[in-house]
CSV table of C-alpha atoms in Angstrom, one decimal:
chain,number,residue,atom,x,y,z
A,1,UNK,CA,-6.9,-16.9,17.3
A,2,UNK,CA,-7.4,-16.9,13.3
A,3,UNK,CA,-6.6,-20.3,12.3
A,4,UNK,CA,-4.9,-20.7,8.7
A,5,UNK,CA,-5.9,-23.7,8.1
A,6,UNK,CA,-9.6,-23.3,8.0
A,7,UNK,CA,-11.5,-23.5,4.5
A,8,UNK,CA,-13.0,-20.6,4.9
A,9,UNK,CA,-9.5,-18.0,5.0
A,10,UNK,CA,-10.0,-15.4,3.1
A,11,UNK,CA,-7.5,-14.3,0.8
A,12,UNK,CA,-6.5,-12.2,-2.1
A,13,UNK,CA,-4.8,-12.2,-5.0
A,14,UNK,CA,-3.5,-9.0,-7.1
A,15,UNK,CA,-2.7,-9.0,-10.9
A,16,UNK,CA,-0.2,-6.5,-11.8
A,17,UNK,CA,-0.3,-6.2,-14.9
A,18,UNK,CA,0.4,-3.7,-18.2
A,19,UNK,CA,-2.8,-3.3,-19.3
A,20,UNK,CA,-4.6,-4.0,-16.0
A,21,UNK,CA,-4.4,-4.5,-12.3
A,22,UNK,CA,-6.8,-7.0,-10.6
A,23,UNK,CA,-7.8,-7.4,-7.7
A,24,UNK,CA,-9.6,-10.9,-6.3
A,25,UNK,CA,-10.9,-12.0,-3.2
A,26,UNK,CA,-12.0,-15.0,-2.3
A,27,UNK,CA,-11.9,-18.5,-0.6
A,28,UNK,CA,-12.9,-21.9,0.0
A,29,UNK,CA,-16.3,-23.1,0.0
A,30,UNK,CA,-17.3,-26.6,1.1
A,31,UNK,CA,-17.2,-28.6,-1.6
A,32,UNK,CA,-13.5,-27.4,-2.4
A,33,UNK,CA,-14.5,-25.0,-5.0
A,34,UNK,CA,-12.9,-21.5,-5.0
A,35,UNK,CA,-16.3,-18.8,-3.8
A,36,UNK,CA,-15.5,-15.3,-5.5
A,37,UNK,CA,-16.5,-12.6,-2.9
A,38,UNK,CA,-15.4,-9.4,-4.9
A,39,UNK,CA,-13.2,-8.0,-7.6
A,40,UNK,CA,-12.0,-4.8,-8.1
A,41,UNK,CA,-10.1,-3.7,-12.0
A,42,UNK,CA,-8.5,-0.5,-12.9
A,43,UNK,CA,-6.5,0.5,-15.8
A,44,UNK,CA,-2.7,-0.5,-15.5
A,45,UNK,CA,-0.8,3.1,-16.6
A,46,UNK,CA,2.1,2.5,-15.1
A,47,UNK,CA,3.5,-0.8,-16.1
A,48,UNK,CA,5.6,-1.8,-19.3
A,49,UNK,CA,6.6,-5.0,-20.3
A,50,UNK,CA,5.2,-6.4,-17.5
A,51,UNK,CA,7.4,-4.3,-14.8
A,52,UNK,CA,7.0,-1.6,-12.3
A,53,UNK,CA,7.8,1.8,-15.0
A,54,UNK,CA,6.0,4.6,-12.7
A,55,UNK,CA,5.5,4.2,-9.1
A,56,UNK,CA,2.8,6.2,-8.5
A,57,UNK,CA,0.5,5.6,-11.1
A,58,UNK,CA,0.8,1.9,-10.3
A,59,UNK,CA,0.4,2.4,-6.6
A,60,UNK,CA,-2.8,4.3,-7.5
A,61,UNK,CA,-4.3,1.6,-10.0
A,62,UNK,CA,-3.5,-0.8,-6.9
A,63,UNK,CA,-5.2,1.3,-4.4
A,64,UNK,CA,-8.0,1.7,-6.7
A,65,UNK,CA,-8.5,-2.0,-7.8
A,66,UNK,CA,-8.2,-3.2,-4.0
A,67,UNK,CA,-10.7,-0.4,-2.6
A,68,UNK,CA,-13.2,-1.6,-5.0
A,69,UNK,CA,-12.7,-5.3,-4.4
A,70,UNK,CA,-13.2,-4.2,-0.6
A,71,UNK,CA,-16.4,-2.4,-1.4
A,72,UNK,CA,-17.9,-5.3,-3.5
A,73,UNK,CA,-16.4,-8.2,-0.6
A,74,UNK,CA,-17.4,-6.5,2.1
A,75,UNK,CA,-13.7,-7.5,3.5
A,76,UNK,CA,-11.3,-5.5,4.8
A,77,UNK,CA,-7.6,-6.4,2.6
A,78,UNK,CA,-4.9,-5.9,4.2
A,79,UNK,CA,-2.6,-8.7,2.8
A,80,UNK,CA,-2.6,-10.0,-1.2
A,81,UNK,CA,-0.9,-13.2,-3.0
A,82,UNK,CA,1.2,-10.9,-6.0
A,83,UNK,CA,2.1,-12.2,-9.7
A,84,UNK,CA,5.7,-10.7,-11.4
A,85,UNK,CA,6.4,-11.3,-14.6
A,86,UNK,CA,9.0,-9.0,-17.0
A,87,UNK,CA,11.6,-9.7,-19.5
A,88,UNK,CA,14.2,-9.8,-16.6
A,89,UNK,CA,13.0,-13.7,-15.3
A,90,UNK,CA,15.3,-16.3,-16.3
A,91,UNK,CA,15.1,-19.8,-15.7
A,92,UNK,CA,18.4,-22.4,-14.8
A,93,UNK,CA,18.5,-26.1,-13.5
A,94,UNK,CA,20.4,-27.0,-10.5
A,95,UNK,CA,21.4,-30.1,-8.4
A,96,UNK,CA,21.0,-29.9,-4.8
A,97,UNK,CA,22.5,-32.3,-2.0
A,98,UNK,CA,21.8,-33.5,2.0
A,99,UNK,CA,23.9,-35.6,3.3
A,100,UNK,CA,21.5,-37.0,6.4
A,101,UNK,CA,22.9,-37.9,9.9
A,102,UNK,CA,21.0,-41.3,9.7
A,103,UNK,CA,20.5,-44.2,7.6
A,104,UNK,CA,17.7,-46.0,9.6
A,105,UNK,CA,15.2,-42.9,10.5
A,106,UNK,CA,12.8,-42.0,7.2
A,107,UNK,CA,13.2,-38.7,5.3
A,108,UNK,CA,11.0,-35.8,6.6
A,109,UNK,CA,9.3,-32.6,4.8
A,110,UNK,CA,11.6,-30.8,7.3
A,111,UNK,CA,14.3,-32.3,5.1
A,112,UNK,CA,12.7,-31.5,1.7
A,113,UNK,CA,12.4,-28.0,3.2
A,114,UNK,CA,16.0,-27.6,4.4
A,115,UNK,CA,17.2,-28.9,0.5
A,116,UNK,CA,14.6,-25.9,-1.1
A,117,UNK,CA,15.9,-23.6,1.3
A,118,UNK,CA,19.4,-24.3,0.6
A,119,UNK,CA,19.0,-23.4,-3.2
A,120,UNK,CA,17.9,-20.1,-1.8
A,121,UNK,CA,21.6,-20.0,-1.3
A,122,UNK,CA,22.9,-20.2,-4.5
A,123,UNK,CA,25.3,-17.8,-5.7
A,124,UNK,CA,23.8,-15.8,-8.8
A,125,UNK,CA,24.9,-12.8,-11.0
A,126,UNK,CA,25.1,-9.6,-9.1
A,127,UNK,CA,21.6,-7.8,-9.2
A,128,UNK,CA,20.1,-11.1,-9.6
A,129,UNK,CA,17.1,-13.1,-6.9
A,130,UNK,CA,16.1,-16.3,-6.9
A,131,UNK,CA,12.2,-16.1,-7.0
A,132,UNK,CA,11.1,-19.9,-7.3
A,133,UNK,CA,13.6,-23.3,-6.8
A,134,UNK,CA,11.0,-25.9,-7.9
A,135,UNK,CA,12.0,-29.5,-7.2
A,136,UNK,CA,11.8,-31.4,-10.2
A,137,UNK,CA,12.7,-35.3,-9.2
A,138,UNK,CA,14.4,-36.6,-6.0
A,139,UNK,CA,17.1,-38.8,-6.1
A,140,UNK,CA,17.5,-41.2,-2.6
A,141,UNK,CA,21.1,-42.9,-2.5
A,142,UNK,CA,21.6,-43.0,-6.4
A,143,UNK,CA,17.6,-44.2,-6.2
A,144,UNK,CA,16.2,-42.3,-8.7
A,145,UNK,CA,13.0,-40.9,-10.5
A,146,UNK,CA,11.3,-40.6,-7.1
A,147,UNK,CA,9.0,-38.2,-6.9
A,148,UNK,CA,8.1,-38.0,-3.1
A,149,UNK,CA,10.6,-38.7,-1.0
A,150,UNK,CA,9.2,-38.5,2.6
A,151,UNK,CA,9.0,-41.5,4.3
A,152,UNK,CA,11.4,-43.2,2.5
A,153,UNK,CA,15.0,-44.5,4.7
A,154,UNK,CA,18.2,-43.1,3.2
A,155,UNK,CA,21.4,-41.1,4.2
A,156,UNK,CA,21.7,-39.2,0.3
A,157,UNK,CA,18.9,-36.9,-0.5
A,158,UNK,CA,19.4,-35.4,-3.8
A,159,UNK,CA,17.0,-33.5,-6.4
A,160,UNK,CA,17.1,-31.9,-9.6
A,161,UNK,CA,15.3,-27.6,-9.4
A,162,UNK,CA,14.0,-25.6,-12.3
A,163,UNK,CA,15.2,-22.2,-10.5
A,164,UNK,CA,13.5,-19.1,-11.4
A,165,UNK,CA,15.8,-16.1,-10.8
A,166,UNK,CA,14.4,-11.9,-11.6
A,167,UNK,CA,15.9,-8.6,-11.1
A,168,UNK,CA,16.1,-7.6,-7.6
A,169,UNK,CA,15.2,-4.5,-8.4
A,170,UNK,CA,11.8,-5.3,-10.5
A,171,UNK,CA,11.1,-7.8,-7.1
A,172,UNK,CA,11.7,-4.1,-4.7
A,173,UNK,CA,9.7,-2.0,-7.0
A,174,UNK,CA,6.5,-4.5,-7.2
A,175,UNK,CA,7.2,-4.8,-3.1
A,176,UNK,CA,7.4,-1.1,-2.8
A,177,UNK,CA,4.1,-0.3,-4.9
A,178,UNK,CA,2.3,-2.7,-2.5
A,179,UNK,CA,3.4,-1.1,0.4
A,180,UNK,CA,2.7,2.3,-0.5
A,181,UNK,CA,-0.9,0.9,-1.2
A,182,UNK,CA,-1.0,0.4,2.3
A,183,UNK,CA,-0.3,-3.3,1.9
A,184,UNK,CA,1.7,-6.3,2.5
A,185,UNK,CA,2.9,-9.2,0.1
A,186,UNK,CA,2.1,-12.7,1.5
A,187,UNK,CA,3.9,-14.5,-1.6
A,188,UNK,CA,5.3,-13.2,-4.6
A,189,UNK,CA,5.0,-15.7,-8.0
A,190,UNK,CA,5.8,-15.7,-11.2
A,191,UNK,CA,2.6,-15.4,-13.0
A,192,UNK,CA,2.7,-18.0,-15.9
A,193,UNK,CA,2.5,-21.0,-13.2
A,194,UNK,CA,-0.5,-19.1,-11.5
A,195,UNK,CA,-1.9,-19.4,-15.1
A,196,UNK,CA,-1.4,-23.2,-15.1
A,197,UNK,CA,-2.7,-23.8,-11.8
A,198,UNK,CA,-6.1,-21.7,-13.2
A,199,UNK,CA,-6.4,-23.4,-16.7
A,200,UNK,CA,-4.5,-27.1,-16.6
A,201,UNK,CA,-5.8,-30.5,-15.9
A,202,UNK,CA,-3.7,-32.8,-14.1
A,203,UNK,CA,-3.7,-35.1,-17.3
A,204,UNK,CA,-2.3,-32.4,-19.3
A,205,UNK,CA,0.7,-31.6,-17.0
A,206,UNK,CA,1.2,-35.5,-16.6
A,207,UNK,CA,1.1,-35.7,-20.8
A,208,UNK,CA,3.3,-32.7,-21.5
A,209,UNK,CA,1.5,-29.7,-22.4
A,210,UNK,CA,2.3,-25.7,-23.0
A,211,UNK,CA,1.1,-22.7,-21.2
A,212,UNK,CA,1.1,-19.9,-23.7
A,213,UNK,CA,-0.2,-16.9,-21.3
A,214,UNK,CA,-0.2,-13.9,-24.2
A,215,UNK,CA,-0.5,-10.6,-21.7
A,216,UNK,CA,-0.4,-6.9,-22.7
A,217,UNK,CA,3.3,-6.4,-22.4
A,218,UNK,CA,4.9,-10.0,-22.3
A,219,UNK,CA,4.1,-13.6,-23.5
A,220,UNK,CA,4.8,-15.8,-20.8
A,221,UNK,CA,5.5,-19.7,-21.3
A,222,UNK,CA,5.5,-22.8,-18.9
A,223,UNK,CA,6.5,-26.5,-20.0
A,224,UNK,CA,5.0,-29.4,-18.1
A,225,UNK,CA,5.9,-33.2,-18.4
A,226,UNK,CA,5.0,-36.0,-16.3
A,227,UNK,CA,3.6,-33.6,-13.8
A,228,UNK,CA,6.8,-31.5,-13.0
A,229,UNK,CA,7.6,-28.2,-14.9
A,230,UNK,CA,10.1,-28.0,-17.2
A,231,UNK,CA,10.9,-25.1,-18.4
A,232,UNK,CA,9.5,-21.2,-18.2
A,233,UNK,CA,10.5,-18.3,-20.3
A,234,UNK,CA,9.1,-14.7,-20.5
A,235,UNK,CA,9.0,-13.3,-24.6
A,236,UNK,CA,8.7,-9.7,-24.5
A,237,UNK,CA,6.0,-9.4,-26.7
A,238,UNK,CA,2.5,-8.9,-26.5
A,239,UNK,CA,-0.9,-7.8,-26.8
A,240,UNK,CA,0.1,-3.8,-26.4
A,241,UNK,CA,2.6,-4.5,-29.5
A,242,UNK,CA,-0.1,-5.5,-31.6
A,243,UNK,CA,-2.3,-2.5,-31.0
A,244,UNK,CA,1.0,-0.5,-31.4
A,245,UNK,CA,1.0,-2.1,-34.9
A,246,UNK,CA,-2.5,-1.7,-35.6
A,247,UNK,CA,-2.2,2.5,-35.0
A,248,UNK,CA,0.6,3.0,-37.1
A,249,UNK,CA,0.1,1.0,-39.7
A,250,UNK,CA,-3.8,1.7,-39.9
A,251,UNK,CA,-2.7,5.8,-38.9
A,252,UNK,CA,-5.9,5.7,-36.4
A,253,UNK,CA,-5.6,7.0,-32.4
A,254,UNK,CA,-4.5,4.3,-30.0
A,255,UNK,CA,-8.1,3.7,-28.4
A,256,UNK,CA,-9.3,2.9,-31.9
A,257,UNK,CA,-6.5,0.9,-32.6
A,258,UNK,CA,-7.2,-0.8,-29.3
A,259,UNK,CA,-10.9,-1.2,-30.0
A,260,UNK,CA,-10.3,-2.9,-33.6
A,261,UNK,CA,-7.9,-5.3,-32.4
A,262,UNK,CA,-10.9,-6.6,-29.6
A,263,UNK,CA,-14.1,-6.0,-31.6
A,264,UNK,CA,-12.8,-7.0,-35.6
A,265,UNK,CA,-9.0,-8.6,-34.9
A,266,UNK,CA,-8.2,-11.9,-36.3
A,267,UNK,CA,-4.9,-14.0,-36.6
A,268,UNK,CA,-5.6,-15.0,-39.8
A,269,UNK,CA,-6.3,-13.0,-43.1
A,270,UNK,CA,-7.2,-15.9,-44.8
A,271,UNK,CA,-10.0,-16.7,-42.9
A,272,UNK,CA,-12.1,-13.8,-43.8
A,273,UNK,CA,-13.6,-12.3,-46.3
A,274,UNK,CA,-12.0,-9.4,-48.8
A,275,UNK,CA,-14.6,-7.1,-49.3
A,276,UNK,CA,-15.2,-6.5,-45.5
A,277,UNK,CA,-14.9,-2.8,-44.5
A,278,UNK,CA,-14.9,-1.4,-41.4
A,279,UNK,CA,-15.5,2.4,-41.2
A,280,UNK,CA,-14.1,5.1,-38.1
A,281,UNK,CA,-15.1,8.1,-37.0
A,282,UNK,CA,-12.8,10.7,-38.4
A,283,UNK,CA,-10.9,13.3,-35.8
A,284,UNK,CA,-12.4,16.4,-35.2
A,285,UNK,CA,-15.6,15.9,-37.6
A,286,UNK,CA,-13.1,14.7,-40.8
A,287,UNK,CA,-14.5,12.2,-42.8
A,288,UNK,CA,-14.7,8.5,-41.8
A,289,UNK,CA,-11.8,6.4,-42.3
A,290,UNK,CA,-12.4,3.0,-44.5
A,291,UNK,CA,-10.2,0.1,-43.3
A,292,UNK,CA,-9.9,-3.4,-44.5
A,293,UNK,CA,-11.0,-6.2,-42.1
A,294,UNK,CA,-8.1,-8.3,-44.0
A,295,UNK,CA,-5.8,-5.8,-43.9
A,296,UNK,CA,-6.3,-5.4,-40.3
A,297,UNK,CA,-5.6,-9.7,-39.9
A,298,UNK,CA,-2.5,-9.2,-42.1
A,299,UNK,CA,-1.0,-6.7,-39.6
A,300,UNK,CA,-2.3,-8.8,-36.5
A,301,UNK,CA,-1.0,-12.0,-38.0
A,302,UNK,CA,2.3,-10.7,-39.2
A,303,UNK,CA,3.0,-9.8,-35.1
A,304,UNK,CA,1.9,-13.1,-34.1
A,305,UNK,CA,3.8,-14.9,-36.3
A,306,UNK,CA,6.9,-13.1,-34.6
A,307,UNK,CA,5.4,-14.0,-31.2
A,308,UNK,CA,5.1,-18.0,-32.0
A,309,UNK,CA,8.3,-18.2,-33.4
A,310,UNK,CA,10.0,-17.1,-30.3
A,311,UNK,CA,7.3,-19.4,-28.7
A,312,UNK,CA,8.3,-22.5,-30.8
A,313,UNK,CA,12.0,-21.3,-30.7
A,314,UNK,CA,11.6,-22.0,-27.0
A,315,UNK,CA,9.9,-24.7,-26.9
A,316,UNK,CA,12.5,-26.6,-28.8
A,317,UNK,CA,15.3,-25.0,-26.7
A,318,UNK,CA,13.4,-26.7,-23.8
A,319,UNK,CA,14.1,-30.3,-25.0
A,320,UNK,CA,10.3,-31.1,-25.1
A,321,UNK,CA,8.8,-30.5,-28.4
A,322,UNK,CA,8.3,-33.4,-29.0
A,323,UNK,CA,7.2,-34.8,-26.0
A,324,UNK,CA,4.1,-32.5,-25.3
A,325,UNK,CA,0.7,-34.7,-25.9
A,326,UNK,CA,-1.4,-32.3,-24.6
A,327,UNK,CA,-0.6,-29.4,-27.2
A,328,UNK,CA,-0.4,-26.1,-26.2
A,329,UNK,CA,-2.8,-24.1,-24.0
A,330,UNK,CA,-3.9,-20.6,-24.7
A,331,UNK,CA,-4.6,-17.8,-22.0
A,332,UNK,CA,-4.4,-14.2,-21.0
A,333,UNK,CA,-6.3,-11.5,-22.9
A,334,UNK,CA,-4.3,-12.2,-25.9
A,335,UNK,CA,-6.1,-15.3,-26.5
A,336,UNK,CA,-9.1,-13.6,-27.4
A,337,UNK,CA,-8.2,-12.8,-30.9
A,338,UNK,CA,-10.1,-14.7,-33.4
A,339,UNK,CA,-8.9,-18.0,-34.9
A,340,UNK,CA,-5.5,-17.6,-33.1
A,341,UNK,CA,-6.5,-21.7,-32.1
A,342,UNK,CA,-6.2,-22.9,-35.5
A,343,UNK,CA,-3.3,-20.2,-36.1
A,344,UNK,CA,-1.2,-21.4,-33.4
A,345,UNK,CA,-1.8,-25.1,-34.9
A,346,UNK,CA,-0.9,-24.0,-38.1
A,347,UNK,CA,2.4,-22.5,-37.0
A,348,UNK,CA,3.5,-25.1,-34.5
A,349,UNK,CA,2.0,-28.0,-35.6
A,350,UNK,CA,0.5,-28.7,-31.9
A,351,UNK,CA,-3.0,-29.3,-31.0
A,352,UNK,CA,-4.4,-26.0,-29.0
A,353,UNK,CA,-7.6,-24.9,-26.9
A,354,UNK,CA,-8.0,-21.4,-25.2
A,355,UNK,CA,-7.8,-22.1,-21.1
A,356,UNK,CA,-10.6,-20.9,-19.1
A,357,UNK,CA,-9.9,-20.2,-15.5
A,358,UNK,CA,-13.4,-21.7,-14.7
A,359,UNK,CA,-12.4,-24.9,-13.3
A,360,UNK,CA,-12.3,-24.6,-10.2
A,361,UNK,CA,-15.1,-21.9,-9.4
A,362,UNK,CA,-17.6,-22.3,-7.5
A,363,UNK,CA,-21.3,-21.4,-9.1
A,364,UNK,CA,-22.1,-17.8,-9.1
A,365,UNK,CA,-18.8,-16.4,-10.0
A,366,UNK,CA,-19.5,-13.4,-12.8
A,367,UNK,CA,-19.4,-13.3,-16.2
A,368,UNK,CA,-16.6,-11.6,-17.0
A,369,UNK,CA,-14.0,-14.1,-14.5
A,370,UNK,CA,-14.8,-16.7,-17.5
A,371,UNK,CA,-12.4,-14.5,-19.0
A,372,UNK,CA,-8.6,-16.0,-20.0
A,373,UNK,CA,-7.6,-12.4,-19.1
A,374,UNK,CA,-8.5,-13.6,-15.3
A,375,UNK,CA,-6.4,-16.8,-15.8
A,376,UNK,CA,-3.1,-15.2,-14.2
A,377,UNK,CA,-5.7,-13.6,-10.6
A,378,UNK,CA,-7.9,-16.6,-10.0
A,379,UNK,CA,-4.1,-19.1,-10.0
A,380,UNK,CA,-2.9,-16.4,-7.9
A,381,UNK,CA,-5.7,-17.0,-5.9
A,382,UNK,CA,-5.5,-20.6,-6.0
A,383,UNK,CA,-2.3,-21.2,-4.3
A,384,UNK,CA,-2.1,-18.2,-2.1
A,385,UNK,CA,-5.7,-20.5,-0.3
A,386,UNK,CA,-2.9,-23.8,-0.8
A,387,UNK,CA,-0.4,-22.1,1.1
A,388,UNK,CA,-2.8,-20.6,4.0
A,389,UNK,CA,-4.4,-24.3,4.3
A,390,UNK,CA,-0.4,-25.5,5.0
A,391,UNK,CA,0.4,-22.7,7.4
A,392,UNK,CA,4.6,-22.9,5.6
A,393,UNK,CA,6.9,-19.8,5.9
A,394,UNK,CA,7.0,-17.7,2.3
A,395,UNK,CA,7.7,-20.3,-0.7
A,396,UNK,CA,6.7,-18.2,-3.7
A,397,UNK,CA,9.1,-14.7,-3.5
A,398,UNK,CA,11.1,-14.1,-0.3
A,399,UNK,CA,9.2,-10.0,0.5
A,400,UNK,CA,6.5,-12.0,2.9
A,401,UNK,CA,6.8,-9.2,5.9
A,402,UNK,CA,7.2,-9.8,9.6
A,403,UNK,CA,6.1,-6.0,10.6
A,404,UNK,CA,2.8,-6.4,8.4
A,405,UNK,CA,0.1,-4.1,9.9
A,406,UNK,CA,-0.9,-4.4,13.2
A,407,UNK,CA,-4.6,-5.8,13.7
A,408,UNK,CA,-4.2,-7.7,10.8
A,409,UNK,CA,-3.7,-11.3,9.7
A,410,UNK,CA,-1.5,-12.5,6.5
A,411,UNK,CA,-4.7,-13.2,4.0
A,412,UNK,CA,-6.8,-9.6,4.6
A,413,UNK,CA,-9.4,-10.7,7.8
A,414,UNK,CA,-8.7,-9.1,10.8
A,415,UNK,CA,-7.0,-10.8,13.6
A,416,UNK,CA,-8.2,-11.7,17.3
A,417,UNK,CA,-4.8,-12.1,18.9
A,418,UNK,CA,-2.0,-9.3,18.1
A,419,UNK,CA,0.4,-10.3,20.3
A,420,UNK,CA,1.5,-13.6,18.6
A,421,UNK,CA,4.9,-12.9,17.7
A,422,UNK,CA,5.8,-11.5,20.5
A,423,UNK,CA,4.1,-14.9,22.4
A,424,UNK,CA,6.1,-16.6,19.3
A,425,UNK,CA,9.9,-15.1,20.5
A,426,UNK,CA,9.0,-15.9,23.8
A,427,UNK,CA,8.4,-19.7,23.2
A,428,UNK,CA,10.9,-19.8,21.4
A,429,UNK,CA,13.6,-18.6,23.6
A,430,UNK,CA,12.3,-20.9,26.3
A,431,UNK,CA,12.5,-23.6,24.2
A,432,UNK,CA,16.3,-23.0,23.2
A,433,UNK,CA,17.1,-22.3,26.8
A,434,UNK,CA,15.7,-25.8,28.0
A,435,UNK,CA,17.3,-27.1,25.0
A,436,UNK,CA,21.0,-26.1,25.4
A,437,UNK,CA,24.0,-27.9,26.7
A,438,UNK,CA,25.1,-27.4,30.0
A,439,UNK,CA,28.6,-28.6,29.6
A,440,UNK,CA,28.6,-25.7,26.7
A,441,UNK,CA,26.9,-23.2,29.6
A,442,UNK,CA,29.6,-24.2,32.4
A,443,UNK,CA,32.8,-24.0,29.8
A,444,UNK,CA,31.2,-20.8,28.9
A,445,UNK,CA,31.4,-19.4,32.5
């Protein structure tokens, strides 16, 4: 049988994103680096604002991205780690309590577990889904600041939870577009803390630091102090807006707009020079059109400016500007643009770097994975490997399936053994049956 906890599980993660979807496999090598077997990219047509807007066309870009990740891997997928992100993610704290039977016997991850899962429970606006309950600090008989609580004797188990609640129906239609790729979902997450598991240090999250993941349709954030997050929000702005800017205020077509953002785009006018001209192709054999490359940086930065003061906005909301030694962090494809480092300095007074999801690579990964645009797959990729090596139930979305296709095991490598949930049932129910009370059974009769 295909054992979960080996190093060398396969599994793969898929980016759904507006601009693109990305497909990544890979796994575990050795020396505890990640070893990139394949990638596949396509075009993302049918996503706005980071949700599901056209079923098919995403469904395609999925079946597309995955069957090329399979032809470069050589590995049949049949199961994939997905990110969600959208305007409709909100973020609330939350006190949970378990009140233990005993005193004398030490706390156990199976009570941990049963607090998480109890959050699950909580009673939300309709239409609403909890997608993450992240414990933030325990608290042991009015003991607190704990940070680990297992092993440690108490009857009180407390802890404070950054819950991360979506639309149901975004969470369906991301499910649905997998399934129709002739897939399942192993874990759902919400792709700004993929991001941070890709492109933070430990020191960072310990010191207090900002995730600013700039996407094509949102700008996603994530707060850490003392090694716990803090706060998350989703700004539903991004790199798409900017190129939307660029064509109508430059009057070019949207892959030219598109193309001057990458090639010439800069988030600061004053950084360049005034007598730069760039020159397009006119439509249709017209004459050329003559644009500004300041100009250009003025429209950019005038966007950007919008987008950071939502960023700071939140930031302060969060309780923790000034608390975050490490700065801010930069990452998605966003944080390409030129100078948006000492722009983002500038306009929040924070120390920033661009976050390369290189770290934790093994060699030999390709060129273009170096890419902040990859940040968001290779986290993704990250913690979907975490959560095969601890063999848990589902702890990042609640769509992992129990009817996933037979032959098949839950990270894309085929399986020796089909019959184990059937063998699983039938332990079970032996297990109960030994287990029950036979006063209960003779009252019964």
């Amino acid at each position: 049988m295909n054992q979960h906890n080996n190093t060398n599980e396969i599994v793969v993660a898929l980016d759904i994103g507006t601009t693109k979807v990305c497909a990544v496999v890979g796994r575990k090598d050795e020396h505890g680096k990640i070893e990139i077997l394949g990638t596949g990219r396509m075009e993302s047509t049918g996503v706005l604002r980071g949700m599901v807007s056209n079923i098919e066309k995403t469904v395609k870009a999925i079946s597309d991205a995955v069957a090329e990740a399979e032809k470069r891997s050589g590995v049949q997928i049949g199961v994939v780690h997905v990110g969600i992100a959208g305007q409709h993610i909100k973020s609330l704290q939350h006190r949970g309590v378990l009140v233990r039977d005993s005193v004398h016997d030490e706390i156990q991850q199976e009570d941990v577990d049963k607090l998480i899962s109890d959050m699950h429970k909580l009673v939300l606006p309709p239409g609403d889904k909890i997608l993450h309950a992240l414990p933030q600090e325990f608290i042991v008989d009015n003991e607190m600041g704990i940070v680990d609580p297992v092993g440690i004797s108490g009857v009180r188990l407390e802890a404070n939870f950054h819950i991360i609640t979506g639309h149901t129906t975004a969470f369906k239609n991301i499910h649905k577009c997998v399934q129709k790729a002739g897939l399942e979902t192993a874990s759902l997450m919400l792709e700004p803390l993929a991001s941070a598991e890709a492109v933070l240090f430990e020191e960072e999250k310990e010191a207090g630091v900002a995730l600013v993941d700039i996407g094509g349709g949102t700008t996603d954030l994530a707060i850490f102090h003392e090694g716990i997050i803090r706060h998350t929000a989703v700004i539903p702005f991004g790199g798409n807006v900017i190129t939307r800017d660029i064509k109508e205020g430059c009057t070019v077509m949207a892959h030219q707009a598109e193309q001057l953002k990458t090639e010439y785009g800069s988030a600061l006018a004053e950084a360049l020079a005034e007598n730069r001209i760039i020159s397009i192709p006119g439509l249709m054999g017209r004459d050329p059109k003559e644009i500004s490359e300041v100009n250009l940086a003025r429209i950019i930065n005038a966007r950007m400016e919008e987008i950071f003061e939502h960023i700071t906005w939140e930031i302060q909301r969060s309780g923790f500007g000034r608390k975050l030694v490490g700065g801010i962090v930069l990452t998605g494809g966003g944080s390409l643009l030129k100078h948006i480092c000492e722009f983002a300095e500038y306009q929040t007074g924070m120390p920033t770097r661009i976050g390369y999801p290189i770290e934790h690579l093994a060699h030999g990964y390709g060129r273009e994975l170096c890419s902040p645009a990859f940040a968001t797959a290779i986290g993704l990729l990250l913690k979907g490997i975490e959560r095969s090596e601890r063999e848990v139930a589902p702890a990042y979305g609640q769509f992992a399936s129990d009817n996933a296709p037979s032959g098949r095991t839950a990270h894309g490598t085929k399986s020796k053994e089909k019959d184990v949930p059937f063998l699983q049932r039938f332990l079970k129910n032996t297990r109960d049956w030994f287990e029950s009370d036979p006063e209960q059974d003779r009252s019964m009769k």
